[in-house]
XYZ file of C-alpha atoms in Angstrom:
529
model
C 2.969 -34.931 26.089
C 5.861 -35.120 23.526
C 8.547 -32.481 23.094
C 6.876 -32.295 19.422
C 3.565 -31.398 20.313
C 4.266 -29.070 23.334
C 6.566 -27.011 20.184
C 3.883 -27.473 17.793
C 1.426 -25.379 20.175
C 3.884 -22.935 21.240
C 4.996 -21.926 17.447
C 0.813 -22.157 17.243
C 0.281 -19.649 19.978
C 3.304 -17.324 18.429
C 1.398 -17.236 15.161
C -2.052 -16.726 16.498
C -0.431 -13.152 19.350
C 1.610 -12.024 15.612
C -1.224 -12.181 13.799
C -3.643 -11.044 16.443
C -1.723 -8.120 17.105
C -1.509 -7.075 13.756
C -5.259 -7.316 13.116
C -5.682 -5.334 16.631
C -3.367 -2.770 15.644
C -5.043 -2.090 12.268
C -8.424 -2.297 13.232
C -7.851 0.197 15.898
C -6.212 2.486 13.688
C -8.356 2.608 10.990
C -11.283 3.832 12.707
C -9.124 6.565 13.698
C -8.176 7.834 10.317
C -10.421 9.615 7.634
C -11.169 8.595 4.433
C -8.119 8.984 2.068
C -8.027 10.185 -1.324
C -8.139 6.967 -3.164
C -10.690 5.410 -1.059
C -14.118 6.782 -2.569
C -13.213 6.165 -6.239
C -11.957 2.593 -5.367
C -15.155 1.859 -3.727
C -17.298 3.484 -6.322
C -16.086 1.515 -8.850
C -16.150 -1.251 -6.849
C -19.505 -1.422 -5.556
C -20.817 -0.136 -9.419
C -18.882 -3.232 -10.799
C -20.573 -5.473 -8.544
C -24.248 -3.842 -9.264
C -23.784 -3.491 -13.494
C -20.758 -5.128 -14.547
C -18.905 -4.482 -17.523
C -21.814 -2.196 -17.910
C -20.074 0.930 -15.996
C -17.516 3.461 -17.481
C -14.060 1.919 -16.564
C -13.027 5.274 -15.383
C -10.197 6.124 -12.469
C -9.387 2.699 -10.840
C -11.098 0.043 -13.026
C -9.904 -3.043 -10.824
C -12.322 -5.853 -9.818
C -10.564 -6.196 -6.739
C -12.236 -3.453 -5.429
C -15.546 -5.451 -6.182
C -14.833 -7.657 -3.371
C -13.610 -4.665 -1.067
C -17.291 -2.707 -1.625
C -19.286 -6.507 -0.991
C -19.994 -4.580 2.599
C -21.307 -1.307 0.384
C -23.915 -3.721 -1.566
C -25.148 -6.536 0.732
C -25.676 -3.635 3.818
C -27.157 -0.735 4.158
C -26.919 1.159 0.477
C -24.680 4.377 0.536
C -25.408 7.756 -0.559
C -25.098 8.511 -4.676
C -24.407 12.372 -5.112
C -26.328 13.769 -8.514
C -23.629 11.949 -10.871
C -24.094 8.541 -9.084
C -20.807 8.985 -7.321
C -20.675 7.294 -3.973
C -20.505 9.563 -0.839
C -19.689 9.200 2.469
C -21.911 10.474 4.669
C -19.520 9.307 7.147
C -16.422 7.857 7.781
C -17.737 5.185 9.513
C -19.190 3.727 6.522
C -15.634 2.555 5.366
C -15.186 0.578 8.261
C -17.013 -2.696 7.154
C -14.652 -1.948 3.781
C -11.684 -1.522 5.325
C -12.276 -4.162 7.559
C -12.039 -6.742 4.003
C -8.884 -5.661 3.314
C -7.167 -5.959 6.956
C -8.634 -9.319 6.673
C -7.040 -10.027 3.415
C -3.444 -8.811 4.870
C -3.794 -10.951 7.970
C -4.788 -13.831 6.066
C -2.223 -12.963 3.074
C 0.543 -12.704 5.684
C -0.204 -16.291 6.817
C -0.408 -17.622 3.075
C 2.754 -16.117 2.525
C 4.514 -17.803 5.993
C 2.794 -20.740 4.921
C 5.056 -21.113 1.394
C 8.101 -19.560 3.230
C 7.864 -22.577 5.746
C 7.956 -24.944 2.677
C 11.151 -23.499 1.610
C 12.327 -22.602 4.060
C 11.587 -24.076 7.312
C 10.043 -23.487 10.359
C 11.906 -21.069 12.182
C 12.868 -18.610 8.688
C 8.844 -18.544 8.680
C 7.850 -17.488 11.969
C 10.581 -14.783 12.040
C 9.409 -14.161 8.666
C 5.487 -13.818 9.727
C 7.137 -11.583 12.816
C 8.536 -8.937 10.690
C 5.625 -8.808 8.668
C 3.159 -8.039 11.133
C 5.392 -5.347 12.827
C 6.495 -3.779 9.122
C 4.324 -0.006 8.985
C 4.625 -0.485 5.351
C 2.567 -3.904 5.086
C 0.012 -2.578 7.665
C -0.665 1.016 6.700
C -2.014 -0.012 3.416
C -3.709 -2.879 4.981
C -6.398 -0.171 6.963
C -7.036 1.301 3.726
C -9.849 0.491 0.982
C -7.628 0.026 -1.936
C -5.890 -2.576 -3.970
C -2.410 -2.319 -2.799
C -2.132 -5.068 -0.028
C -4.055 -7.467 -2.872
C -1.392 -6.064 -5.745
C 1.494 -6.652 -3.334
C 0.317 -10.241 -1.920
C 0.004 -11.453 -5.697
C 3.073 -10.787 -6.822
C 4.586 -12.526 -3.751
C 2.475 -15.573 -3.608
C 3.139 -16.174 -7.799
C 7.048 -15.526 -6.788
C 7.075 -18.014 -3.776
C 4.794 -20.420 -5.614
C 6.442 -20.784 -9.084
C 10.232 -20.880 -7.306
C 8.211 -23.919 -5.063
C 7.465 -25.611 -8.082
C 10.966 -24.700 -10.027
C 12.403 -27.071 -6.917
C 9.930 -29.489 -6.656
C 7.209 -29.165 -9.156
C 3.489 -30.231 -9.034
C 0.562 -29.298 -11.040
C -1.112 -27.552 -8.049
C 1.682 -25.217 -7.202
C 1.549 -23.775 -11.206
C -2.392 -23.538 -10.812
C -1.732 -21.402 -6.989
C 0.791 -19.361 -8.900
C -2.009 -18.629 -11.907
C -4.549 -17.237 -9.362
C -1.544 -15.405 -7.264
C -1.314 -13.556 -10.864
C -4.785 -13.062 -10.957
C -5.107 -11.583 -7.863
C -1.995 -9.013 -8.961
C -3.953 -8.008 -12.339
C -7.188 -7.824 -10.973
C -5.943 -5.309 -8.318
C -3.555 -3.355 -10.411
C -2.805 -3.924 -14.257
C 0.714 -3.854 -13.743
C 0.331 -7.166 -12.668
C 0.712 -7.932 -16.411
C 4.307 -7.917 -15.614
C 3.880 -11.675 -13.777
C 3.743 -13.053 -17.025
C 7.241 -12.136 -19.018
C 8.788 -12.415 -15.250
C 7.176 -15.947 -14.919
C 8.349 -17.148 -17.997
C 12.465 -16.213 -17.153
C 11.975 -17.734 -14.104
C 10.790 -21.200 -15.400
C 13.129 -20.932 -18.498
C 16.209 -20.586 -15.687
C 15.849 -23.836 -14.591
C 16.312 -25.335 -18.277
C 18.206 -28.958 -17.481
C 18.591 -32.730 -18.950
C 15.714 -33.049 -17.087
C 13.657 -30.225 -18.015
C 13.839 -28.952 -21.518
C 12.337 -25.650 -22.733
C 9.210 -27.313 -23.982
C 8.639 -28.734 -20.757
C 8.810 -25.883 -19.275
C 6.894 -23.391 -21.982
C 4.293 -26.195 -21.629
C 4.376 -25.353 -18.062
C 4.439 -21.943 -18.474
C 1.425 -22.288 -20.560
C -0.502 -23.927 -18.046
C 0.028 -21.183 -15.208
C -1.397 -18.266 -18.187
C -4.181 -20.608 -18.736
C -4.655 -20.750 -15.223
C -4.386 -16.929 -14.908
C -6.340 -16.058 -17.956
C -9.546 -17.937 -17.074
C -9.749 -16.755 -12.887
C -9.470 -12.942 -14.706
C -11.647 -13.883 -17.835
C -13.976 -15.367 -14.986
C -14.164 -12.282 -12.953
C -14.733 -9.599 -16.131
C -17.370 -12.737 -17.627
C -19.287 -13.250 -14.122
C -22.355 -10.974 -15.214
C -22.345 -12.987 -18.477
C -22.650 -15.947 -17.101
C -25.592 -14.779 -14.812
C -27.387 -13.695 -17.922
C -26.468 -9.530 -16.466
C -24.296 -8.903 -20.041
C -23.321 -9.764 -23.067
C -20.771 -12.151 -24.455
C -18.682 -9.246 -25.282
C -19.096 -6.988 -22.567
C -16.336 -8.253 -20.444
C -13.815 -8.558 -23.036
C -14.200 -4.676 -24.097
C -14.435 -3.625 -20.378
C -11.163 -5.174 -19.760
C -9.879 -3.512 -23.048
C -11.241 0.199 -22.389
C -9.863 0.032 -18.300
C -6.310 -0.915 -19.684
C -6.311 1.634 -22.105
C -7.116 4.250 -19.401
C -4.573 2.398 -17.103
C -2.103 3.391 -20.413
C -3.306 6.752 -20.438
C -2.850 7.658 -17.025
C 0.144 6.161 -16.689
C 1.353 8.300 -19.514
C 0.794 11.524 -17.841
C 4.098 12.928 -16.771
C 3.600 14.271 -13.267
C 5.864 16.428 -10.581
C 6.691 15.231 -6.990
C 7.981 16.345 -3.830
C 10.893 14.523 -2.849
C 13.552 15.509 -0.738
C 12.916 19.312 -0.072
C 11.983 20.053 -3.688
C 9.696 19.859 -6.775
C 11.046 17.124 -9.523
C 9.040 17.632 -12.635
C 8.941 14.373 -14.139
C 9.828 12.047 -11.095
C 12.997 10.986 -9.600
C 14.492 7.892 -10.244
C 15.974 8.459 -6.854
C 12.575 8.183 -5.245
C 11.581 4.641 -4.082
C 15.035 4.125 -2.875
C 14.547 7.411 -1.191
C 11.361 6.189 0.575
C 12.677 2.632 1.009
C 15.829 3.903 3.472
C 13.531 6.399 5.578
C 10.250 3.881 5.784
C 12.302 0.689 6.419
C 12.377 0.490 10.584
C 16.103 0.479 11.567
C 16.073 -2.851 12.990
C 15.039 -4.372 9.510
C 18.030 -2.120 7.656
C 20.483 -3.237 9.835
C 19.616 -6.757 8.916
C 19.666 -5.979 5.404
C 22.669 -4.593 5.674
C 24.341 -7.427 7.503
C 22.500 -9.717 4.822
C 25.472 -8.032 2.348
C 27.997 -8.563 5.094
C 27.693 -12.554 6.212
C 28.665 -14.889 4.049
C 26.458 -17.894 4.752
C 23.929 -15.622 4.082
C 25.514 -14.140 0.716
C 25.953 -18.168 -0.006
C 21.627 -18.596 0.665
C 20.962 -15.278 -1.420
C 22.938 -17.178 -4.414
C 21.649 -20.320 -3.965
C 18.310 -18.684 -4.079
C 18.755 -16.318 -6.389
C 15.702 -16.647 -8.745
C 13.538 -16.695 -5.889
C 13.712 -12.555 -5.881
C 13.792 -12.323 -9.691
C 9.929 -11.519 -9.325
C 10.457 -8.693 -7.055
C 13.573 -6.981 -8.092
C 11.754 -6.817 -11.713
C 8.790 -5.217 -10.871
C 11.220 -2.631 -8.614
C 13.714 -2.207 -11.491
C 10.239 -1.266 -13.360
C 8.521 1.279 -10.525
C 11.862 3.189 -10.403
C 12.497 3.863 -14.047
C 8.683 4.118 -14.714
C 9.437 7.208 -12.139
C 4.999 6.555 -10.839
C 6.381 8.222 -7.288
C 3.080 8.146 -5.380
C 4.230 6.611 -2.147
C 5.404 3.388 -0.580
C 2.276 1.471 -1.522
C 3.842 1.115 -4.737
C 6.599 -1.198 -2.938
C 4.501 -3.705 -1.877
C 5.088 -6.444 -3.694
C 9.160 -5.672 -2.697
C 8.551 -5.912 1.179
C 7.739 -9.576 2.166
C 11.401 -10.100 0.522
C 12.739 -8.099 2.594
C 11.412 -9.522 5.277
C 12.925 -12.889 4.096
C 16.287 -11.270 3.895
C 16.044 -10.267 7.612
C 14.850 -13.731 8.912
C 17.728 -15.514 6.734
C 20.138 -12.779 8.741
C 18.849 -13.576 12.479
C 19.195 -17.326 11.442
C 22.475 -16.917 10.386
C 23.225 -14.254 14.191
C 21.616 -17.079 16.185
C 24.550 -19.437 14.787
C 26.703 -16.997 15.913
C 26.096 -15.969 19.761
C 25.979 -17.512 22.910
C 22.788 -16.390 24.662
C 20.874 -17.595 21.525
C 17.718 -17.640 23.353
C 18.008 -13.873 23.937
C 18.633 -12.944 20.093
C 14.810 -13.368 18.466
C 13.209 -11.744 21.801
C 15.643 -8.830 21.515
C 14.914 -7.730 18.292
C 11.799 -8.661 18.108
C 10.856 -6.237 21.493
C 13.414 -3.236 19.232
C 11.361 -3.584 16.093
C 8.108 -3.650 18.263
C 9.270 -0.612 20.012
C 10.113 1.393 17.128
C 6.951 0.817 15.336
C 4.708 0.983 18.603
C 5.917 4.588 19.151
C 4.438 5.709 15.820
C 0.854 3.904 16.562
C -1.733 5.234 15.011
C 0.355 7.011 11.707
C 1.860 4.297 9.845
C 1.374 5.420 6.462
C 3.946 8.944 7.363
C 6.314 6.343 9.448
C 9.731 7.381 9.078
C 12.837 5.994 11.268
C 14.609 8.122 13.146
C 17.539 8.342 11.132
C 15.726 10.889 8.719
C 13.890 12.641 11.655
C 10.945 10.369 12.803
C 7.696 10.935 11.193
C 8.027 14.729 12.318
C 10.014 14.903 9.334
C 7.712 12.655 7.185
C 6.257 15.280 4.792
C 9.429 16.980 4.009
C 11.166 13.890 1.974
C 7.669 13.108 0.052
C 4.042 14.166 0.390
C 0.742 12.893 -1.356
C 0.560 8.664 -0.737
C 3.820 8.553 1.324
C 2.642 10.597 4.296
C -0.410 12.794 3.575
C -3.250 10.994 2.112
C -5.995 12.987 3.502
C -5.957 10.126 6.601
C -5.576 13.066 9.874
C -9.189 15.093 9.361
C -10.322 12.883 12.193
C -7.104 14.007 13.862
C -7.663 17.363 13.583
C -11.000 17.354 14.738
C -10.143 16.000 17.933
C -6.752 18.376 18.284
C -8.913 21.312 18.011
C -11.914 20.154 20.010
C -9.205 20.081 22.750
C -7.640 23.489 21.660
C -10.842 25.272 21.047
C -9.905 28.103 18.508
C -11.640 31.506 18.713
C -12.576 31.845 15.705
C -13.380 29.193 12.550
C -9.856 27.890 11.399
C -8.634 28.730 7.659
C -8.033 24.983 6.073
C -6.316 23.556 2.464
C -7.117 19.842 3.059
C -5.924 17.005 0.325
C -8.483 14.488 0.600
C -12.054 14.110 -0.426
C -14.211 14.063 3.192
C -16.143 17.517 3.498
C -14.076 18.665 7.356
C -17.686 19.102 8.643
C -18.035 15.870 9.194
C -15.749 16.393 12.121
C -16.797 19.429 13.532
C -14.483 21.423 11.797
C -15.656 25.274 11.304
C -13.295 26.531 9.200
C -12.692 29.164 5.987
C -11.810 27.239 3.166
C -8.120 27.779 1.155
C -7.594 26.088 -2.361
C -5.368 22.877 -2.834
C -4.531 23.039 -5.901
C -6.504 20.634 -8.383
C -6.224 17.192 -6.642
C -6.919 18.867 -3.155
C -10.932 18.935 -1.642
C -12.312 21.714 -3.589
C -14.429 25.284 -1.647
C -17.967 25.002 -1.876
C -19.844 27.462 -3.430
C -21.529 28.497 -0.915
C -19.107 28.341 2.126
C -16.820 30.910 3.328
C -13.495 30.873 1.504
C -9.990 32.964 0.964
C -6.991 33.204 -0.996
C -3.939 31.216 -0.515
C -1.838 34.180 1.369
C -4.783 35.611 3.287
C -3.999 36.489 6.755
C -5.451 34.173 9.520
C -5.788 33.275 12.980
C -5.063 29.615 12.461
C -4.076 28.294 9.197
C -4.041 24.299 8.513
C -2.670 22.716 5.283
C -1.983 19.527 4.403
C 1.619 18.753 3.382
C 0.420 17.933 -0.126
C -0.816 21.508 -0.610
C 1.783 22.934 1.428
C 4.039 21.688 -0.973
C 2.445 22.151 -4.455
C 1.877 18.472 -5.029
C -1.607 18.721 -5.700
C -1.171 19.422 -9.298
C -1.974 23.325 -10.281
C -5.215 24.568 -10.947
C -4.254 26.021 -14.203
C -3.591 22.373 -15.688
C 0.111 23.121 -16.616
C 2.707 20.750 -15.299
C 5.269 22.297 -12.324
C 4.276 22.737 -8.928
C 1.622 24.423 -7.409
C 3.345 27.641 -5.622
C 0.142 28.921 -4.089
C 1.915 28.306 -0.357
C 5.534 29.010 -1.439
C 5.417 31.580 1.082
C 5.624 29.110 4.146
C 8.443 27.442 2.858
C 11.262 26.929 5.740
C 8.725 28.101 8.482
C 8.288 25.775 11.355
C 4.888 24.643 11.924
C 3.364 25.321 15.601
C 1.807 21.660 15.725
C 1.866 18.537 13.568
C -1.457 16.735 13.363
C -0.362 13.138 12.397
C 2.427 13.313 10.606
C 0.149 15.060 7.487
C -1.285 18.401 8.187
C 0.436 21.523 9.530
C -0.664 24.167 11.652
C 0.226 27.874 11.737
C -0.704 29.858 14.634
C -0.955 33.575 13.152
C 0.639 33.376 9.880
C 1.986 36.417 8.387
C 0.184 37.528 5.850
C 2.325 36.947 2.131
């Protein structure tokens, strides 16, 4: 057997353990988590796309992506419809088959984007590349989740990689990869919209005696082309089955960007840091990008600044991550702070930065054969630790995810995702009486066996029931759980105006007596306000 082909099955067997790992890991952790916020509207639109079409209202999250995330929904067993014809889940193990598409896409997406990096690249920048991928929390919380932000993020990379594969060695194919890469980044978020002006510098950078700007707007035309019809195809596919009309797609895709516009235009308060910002911070995703990034990966970022050979690749490459730092420039002044989902199409260049780093350490030491293991085994370690709460992860220089929920709240560490969590914490801690509860997320707690007397959360948070036992927001109680998102007036105020929510203001610098997942807080006799 050559040298060759006993390498060629070991780098084979190092992809297969990464990727199985990471599919493992999700899987396992998914079924432990309840349904977040997000999760029922994506599906409901979703599976209602896939059943009417442009027919539907395209209310909340009108992305076809989620069409192929509900497929489970429609081709099993049908789900519940409440009065409205909202989807409900009668429980949370319904969103397993869903979720289940989307780790699927993320495994998969990973190895399309190792796939491109190798062409670049090389082999070895790849598989260190595919590494810190499937060990990154950020790539693989969103990944156990039913939305569109693994699909948003793994569009914008592939059209990046792609079109800077073509800028250095062209081919038809690679523009026509690139046009469905952007499809797959509008269909799951509109923002994706940004591909095109971004595309456009990038191909116009490489202007040359041998490639003048016609050649390459001609080029650039035939990646929108390519775009345009795999998006026209999607919001046209009930058309063409004789389910609409002509038109229907066309005004479908008009009215959900308009609502995209609309919501984005809402001006809207976070948590960040200890306090309310009305408005955002332009501080945020920075903020969220320095806790959430494992320490291993910042210290190769850092050192990607510090080396020059890898300063020298960074240059030489420089309109590779033109894509990226764009559409970051544009989430940080667009101040949308609702967690690091948002940064997805940003990570897999990280992750480029830190292979490009160890490349440049293994030149550089003696025991080379040491230097992958070691930090692979460190990054493993520190993201092990945290298994099953990835979404809250946050390194130990800001406090582990103990301290999760008191930099940012809502998407970045309390979705809703620890009901399940609770459940089982106080099935082991039997309380004596029913438990008072203010719980952002959707799932009604009885689906876990929760007793408890419901609190408000202010107007994003699961509403009280009409008929179920309820209190005030500074009633006295045995036990008292809250979600960090209501704890912390993120949930928007009931009243409608903007500021925060100060309904739990009253807890503010009291320790909690236990931590269920990094999200919800409980206090054991709270004093009374």
């Amino acid at each position: 057997m050559s040298t060759t082909t006993t390498q060629r099955r070991w780098i084979l067997a190092i992809v297969v353990v990464l990727l199985g790992q990471f599919a493992y890991r999700a899987e396992i952790s998914q079924q432990q988590k309840s349904p977040v916020w997000d999760e029922t509207i994506h599906m409901d639109y979703g599976s209602a796309f896939l059943r009417y079409g442009p027919k539907i209202n395209p209310k909340d999250h009108p992305y076809p992506f989620d069409a192929f995330l509900a497929l489970p929904l429609v081709l099993g067993e049908r789900p519940e419809l409440d009065a409205r014809g909202n989807l409900l889940i009668s429980s949370p193990q319904n969103l397993w088959p869903v979720r289940r598409m989307n780790i699927v896409l993320a495994t998969l997406g990973l190895l399309l984007m190792s796939y491109w990096v190798m062409r670049l690249f090389g082999g070895t920048v790849a598989l260190l590349f595919l590494g810190m991928g499937t060990l990154d929390p950020g790539w693989i919380a969103q990944a156990r989740f039913a939305t569109t932000d693994i699909a948003h993020g793994l569009g914008f990379a592939l059209t990046a990689l792609l079109l800077y594969h073509f800028r250095k060695e062209g081919g038809k194919r690679a523009l026509v990869a690139a046009g469905a890469a952007s499809a797959l980044a509008i269909l799951s978020k509109f923002s994706g919209l940004l591909l095109f002006p971004l595309s456009l510098l990038l191909l116009l950078g490489s202007i040359s005696i041998e490639h003048s700007w016609k050649q390459r707007l001609k080029e650039f035309g035939l990646y929108c082309a390519s775009s345009v019809a795999f998006v026209l195809l999607v919001f046209q596919a009930h058309w063409l089955f004789g389910d609409a009309a002509f038109l229907d797609g066309f005004k479908h895709l008009a009215q959900g960007f308009d609502h995209f516009l609309e919501i984005r235009g809402l001006h809207k308060g976070i948590f960040f840091m200890g306090e309310y910002v009305q408005g955002g911070s332009l501080l945020y995703f920075p903020g969220l990008l320095l806790s959430k990034t494992p320490i291993v990966l910042l210290i190769l970022l850092g050192a990607s600044l510090a080396l020059p050979s890898v300063r020298r690749l960074i240059g030489a490459n420089k309109w590779l991550f033109l894509i990226p730092l764009a559409f970051t420039a544009t989430a940080i002044v667009s101040r949308i702070n609702s967690g690091l989902r948002h940064m997805t199409p940003l990570l897999p260049f990280l992750w480029l930065l830190g292979a490009w780093v160890l490349v440049a350490f293994k030149e550089r030491v003696r025991d080379k054969q040491f230097l992958f293991p070691a930090f692979a085994v460190l990054l493993f370690l520190e993201v092990f630790l945290v298994h099953p709460h990835y979404l809250p992860f946050t390194n130990a220089l800001y406090g582990g995810n103990e301290q999760a929920h008191t930099i940012a709240s809502n998407a970045a560490s309390d979705w809703g995702q620890d009901l399940g969590a609770l459940g089982a914490y106080l099935q082991a801690n039997p309380p004596e009486e029913a438990i008072h509860l203010a719980y952002f997320g959707r799932t009604p707690p009885q689906r876990y066996g929760i007793k408890h007397v419901c609190r408000p959360c202010g107007a994003l948070g699961r509403p009280c029931h009409p008929k179920q036992a309820r209190d005030t927001c500074d009633a006295d109680a045995t036990i008292l759980a809250i979600s960090a998102t209501c704890l912390h007036g993120d949930a928007r105020r009931l009243d409608g105006k903007p500021g925060q929510d100060t309904c739990y203001s009253w807890l503010k610098g009291r320790a909690p007596d236990a931590l269920i997942g990094g999200s919800i807080l409980l206090f054991k006799k709270p004093p009374p306000k």
